[in-house]
XYZ file of C-alpha atoms in Angstrom:
310
model
C 0.363 -28.285 8.887
C 2.070 -24.985 8.083
C 5.686 -24.735 9.236
C 6.614 -21.475 10.943
C 10.226 -21.699 9.790
C 9.475 -21.777 6.074
C 11.766 -19.254 4.318
C 10.089 -16.062 3.163
C 10.786 -13.792 0.223
C 14.418 -13.820 -0.995
C 15.193 -16.588 1.523
C 14.286 -14.439 4.530
C 12.094 -16.070 7.143
C 8.605 -14.618 7.399
C 7.922 -12.446 10.427
C 4.173 -12.351 9.638
C 2.310 -15.504 8.582
C -1.388 -15.519 7.712
C -3.077 -18.772 6.711
C -6.667 -19.185 5.538
C -7.899 -16.194 7.571
C -11.669 -15.838 7.781
C -13.784 -13.176 9.466
C -17.500 -12.431 9.330
C -19.765 -9.815 10.889
C -23.465 -10.507 11.323
C -23.308 -13.413 8.905
C -21.531 -11.364 6.214
C -18.084 -12.681 5.286
C -15.545 -9.860 4.936
C -12.314 -11.906 4.928
C -12.574 -15.194 3.059
C -9.545 -17.486 3.146
C -6.741 -14.909 3.008
C -3.159 -16.245 3.159
C 0.176 -14.458 2.831
C 3.660 -14.178 4.352
C 5.619 -10.996 5.051
C 9.407 -11.300 5.199
C 11.542 -9.464 7.732
C 12.542 -6.010 6.491
C 9.868 -5.952 3.783
C 7.263 -3.288 3.078
C 4.185 -5.352 2.269
C 1.171 -3.490 0.923
C -2.515 -4.348 1.051
C -4.741 -2.682 -1.552
C -8.462 -2.982 -2.101
C -11.694 -1.109 -2.562
C -13.671 0.041 0.473
C -15.160 -3.025 2.127
C -12.645 -5.424 0.554
C -11.489 -6.656 3.990
C -8.197 -4.744 4.317
C -8.707 -3.261 7.777
C -10.303 -6.427 9.170
C -7.283 -8.396 7.974
C -4.715 -6.133 9.618
C -6.788 -5.822 12.809
C -6.613 -9.620 13.104
C -2.830 -9.414 12.607
C -2.675 -6.770 15.357
C -4.783 -8.886 17.716
C -7.577 -6.310 17.800
C -10.007 -8.762 16.181
C -10.404 -12.465 16.849
C -10.449 -14.474 13.592
C -13.326 -16.858 12.985
C -10.871 -19.309 11.434
C -7.292 -19.477 10.237
C -3.860 -19.075 11.731
C -1.789 -15.923 12.294
C 1.720 -15.582 13.681
C 3.703 -12.386 14.273
C 7.342 -13.145 15.121
C 6.112 -16.641 16.013
C 3.432 -15.308 18.386
C -0.334 -15.676 18.244
C -1.772 -12.102 18.240
C -4.719 -13.192 20.405
C -3.271 -15.811 22.760
C 0.050 -13.950 23.107
C -1.359 -10.452 22.832
C 0.797 -8.846 25.536
C 3.966 -10.213 23.943
C 2.850 -9.135 20.465
C 2.425 -5.527 21.632
C 6.140 -5.570 22.427
C 7.133 -6.365 18.835
C 4.331 -4.706 16.845
C 3.408 -1.022 16.576
C 0.238 0.174 14.878
C -1.218 3.321 13.381
C -4.932 2.638 13.093
C -7.310 3.912 10.443
C -9.336 5.716 13.129
C -7.732 6.789 16.399
C -8.150 9.456 19.078
C -6.446 10.686 22.234
C -7.732 12.569 25.251
C -8.608 16.046 23.995
C -6.415 18.039 26.411
C -3.329 15.837 26.066
C -0.450 17.728 24.442
C 1.769 16.261 21.753
C 4.712 16.159 24.183
C 2.622 14.407 26.840
C 1.404 11.822 24.345
C 4.946 11.054 23.159
C 6.277 10.818 26.719
C 3.336 8.664 27.819
C 3.746 6.157 24.984
C 7.529 6.065 25.452
C 6.934 5.085 29.091
C 5.058 1.949 27.951
C 8.209 0.352 26.489
C 11.472 -0.830 28.088
C 13.668 0.545 25.282
C 11.730 3.208 23.366
C 13.113 5.394 20.626
C 14.088 8.940 21.494
C 10.869 10.711 20.555
C 12.548 14.082 19.886
C 14.202 13.203 16.536
C 11.027 11.346 15.571
C 8.900 14.423 16.300
C 11.344 16.575 14.324
C 11.223 14.237 11.314
C 7.425 14.261 11.339
C 7.150 18.043 11.681
C 5.745 17.945 15.209
C 8.426 19.849 17.127
C 6.612 23.179 16.804
C 3.424 21.512 18.097
C 4.812 19.808 21.229
C 2.778 22.072 23.518
C -0.388 21.864 21.438
C -3.368 19.950 22.805
C -4.674 17.046 20.751
C -8.087 18.585 20.017
C -6.424 21.658 18.450
C -4.304 19.681 15.980
C -5.279 19.559 12.326
C -6.190 16.230 10.766
C -2.758 15.910 9.170
C -0.973 16.759 12.427
C -2.981 14.111 14.274
C -2.053 11.581 11.597
C 1.652 12.391 11.967
C 1.378 12.060 15.744
C -0.164 8.599 15.435
C 2.644 7.528 13.108
C 5.150 8.678 15.743
C 3.284 6.760 18.454
C 3.337 3.613 16.292
C 7.125 3.837 15.954
C 8.106 5.017 19.431
C 8.299 1.517 20.924
C 11.044 0.492 18.452
C 8.857 -2.322 17.039
C 10.084 -5.123 14.787
C 6.815 -4.820 12.837
C 4.705 -1.721 12.248
C 1.204 -1.732 10.774
C 0.183 1.490 9.017
C -3.469 1.757 7.980
C -4.106 4.662 5.574
C -0.706 6.106 6.426
C -0.904 9.485 4.685
C -4.626 10.258 4.651
C -5.068 13.962 5.411
C -1.469 14.892 4.626
C -0.593 17.482 1.999
C 1.652 16.342 -0.912
C 4.884 17.587 0.706
C 4.101 16.019 4.080
C 3.090 12.802 2.296
C 6.448 12.564 0.521
C 8.333 13.386 3.736
C 6.429 10.572 5.442
C 7.295 8.175 2.619
C 10.972 8.976 3.141
C 10.560 8.272 6.863
C 8.961 4.883 6.166
C 11.792 3.990 3.786
C 14.236 4.855 6.584
C 12.213 2.676 8.971
C 12.407 -0.249 6.534
C 16.136 0.324 5.996
C 16.629 0.035 9.770
C 15.232 -3.511 9.610
C 11.634 -2.886 10.657
C 8.968 -4.762 8.712
C 6.084 -2.606 7.474
C 2.543 -3.802 6.734
C 0.939 -0.950 4.807
C -2.739 -0.470 3.977
C -3.303 2.339 1.487
C -5.603 3.798 -1.151
C -2.818 5.812 -2.789
C -1.460 3.911 -5.796
C 1.594 6.154 -6.060
C 2.350 5.432 -2.410
C 2.063 1.671 -2.888
C 4.131 1.713 -6.077
C 6.930 3.718 -4.463
C 7.109 2.027 -1.064
C 6.022 -1.586 -1.356
C 8.244 -4.565 -2.117
C 5.127 -6.666 -2.691
C 1.398 -5.976 -2.736
C -1.646 -8.142 -2.021
C -4.774 -6.947 -3.815
C -7.936 -7.804 -1.882
C -11.220 -8.079 -3.718
C -14.411 -8.995 -1.842
C -12.474 -10.580 1.015
C -10.080 -12.618 -1.105
C -6.615 -12.017 -2.540
C -7.011 -11.554 -6.286
C -3.271 -11.021 -6.873
C -0.026 -10.933 -4.898
C 3.108 -9.677 -6.618
C 5.646 -6.884 -6.818
C 4.326 -3.528 -8.076
C 6.065 -4.155 -11.417
C 4.587 -7.644 -11.579
C 1.067 -6.351 -10.974
C 1.498 -3.629 -13.604
C 2.703 -6.264 -16.053
C -0.620 -8.091 -15.576
C -2.638 -5.062 -16.719
C -4.732 -5.747 -19.807
C -2.650 -3.235 -21.735
C 0.770 -2.776 -20.185
C 1.619 -0.101 -22.771
C -0.647 2.624 -24.162
C -0.022 4.370 -27.491
C -2.130 7.302 -28.702
C -1.919 9.604 -31.715
C -3.896 11.405 -34.386
C -3.231 9.861 -37.829
C -2.679 12.201 -40.768
C -5.024 9.978 -42.813
C -7.732 7.464 -41.850
C -6.463 4.075 -40.670
C -7.865 0.756 -41.865
C -9.788 -0.425 -38.787
C -9.427 -4.080 -39.803
C -5.651 -3.750 -39.837
C -5.737 -2.004 -36.471
C -7.939 -4.657 -34.853
C -5.546 -7.371 -36.000
C -2.443 -5.891 -34.370
C -0.500 -8.416 -32.233
C -0.945 -8.155 -28.468
C -3.747 -5.593 -28.785
C -5.840 -5.382 -25.593
C -8.148 -2.493 -26.491
C -8.678 0.275 -29.012
C -10.683 3.473 -28.691
C -11.380 6.605 -30.691
C -11.982 10.141 -29.487
C -12.727 12.155 -32.571
C -9.793 11.534 -34.927
C -7.470 10.464 -32.126
C -6.854 6.750 -31.548
C -5.717 5.106 -28.322
C -4.468 1.517 -28.254
C -3.290 -0.599 -25.333
C -1.236 -3.734 -25.550
C 2.360 -4.809 -25.186
C 5.688 -3.861 -26.708
C 4.846 -5.895 -29.808
C 1.718 -3.774 -30.259
C 3.769 -0.570 -30.299
C 6.221 -2.027 -32.814
C 3.360 -3.220 -35.035
C 1.629 0.207 -34.910
C 4.806 2.008 -35.928
C 5.388 -0.504 -38.732
C 1.794 -0.079 -39.963
C 2.160 3.697 -40.017
C 5.438 3.470 -41.937
C 4.015 1.071 -44.525
C 0.917 3.211 -44.978
C 2.969 6.440 -45.086
C 0.755 7.912 -42.381
C 2.158 10.422 -39.942
C 1.278 10.152 -36.224
C 0.567 13.589 -34.804
C 0.988 14.136 -31.020
C 2.262 10.584 -30.583
C 2.333 9.428 -26.945
C 3.591 6.081 -25.624
C 3.125 5.434 -21.890
C 3.399 2.452 -19.575
C 0.406 1.191 -17.638
C 0.246 2.242 -13.994
C -0.639 0.490 -10.765
C -4.044 2.171 -11.089
C -4.603 0.291 -14.362
C -3.594 -3.007 -12.784
C -5.771 -2.355 -9.718
C -8.833 -1.710 -11.852
C -8.203 -4.922 -13.784
C -7.844 -6.952 -10.583
C -10.851 -5.653 -8.636
C -14.598 -5.630 -9.196
C -16.882 -2.710 -8.446
């Protein structure tokens, strides 16, 4: 039996516990034995291709879906059996949401604040999310990005201990996206735990303490962003145009080499640090100059592609 008081990451007790979660629709399994813990004060990311089971997983955590099997606890509460209590500790910004068309931004913020015994002051929140100038605007007039920012505010207004953000910055322009990232970092720094579903690799790499990668309903990897990047087939990429032809046999025998490709005269190799050192040594021994030499680290995109199937 799973113990609810098992310490979480860095010795912190988990505030979210998911064990062997399973969910099917019409006989098709979309979540297949998913298990993870989220520690208090952590930003925990969930990545995956469309249909990987991300939204179904978080909807079970929120209590919006009833699992077919498995065990979920949020602050020690069952999201289904203790749903009313869970709504007091968990806020959510859903992937698809809507409000009554004629409701203004101010009315929505005041309405949601009235649902909670000790809500946040919505005015600073609206200011931080760029909504102050739109307080009198009706919901149906808002742009897609403005609606998204409003739903983020509504998820936070109840001063939750846990907030679930599903596709947090979809529809936001680059500046608004970065402003929202800063807000979420502030939320985490205040002690709120964040469960983040996203398609933006830069967003996940910047915000998340740990990331679970879902592939066809199962977790294919769970690690820090740096740990996932380190698993990429070629954690370092080196590319250049040699001043003279290279011996392909020598190239293919380089230590740690994950892949090699040619585009015209330009060669691109991926591997580890030892691969870079061996390439530079080979060039020096062969007295070959490397024109337009570039050495870059792998990204979370590279790791994601390695860990998921199309």
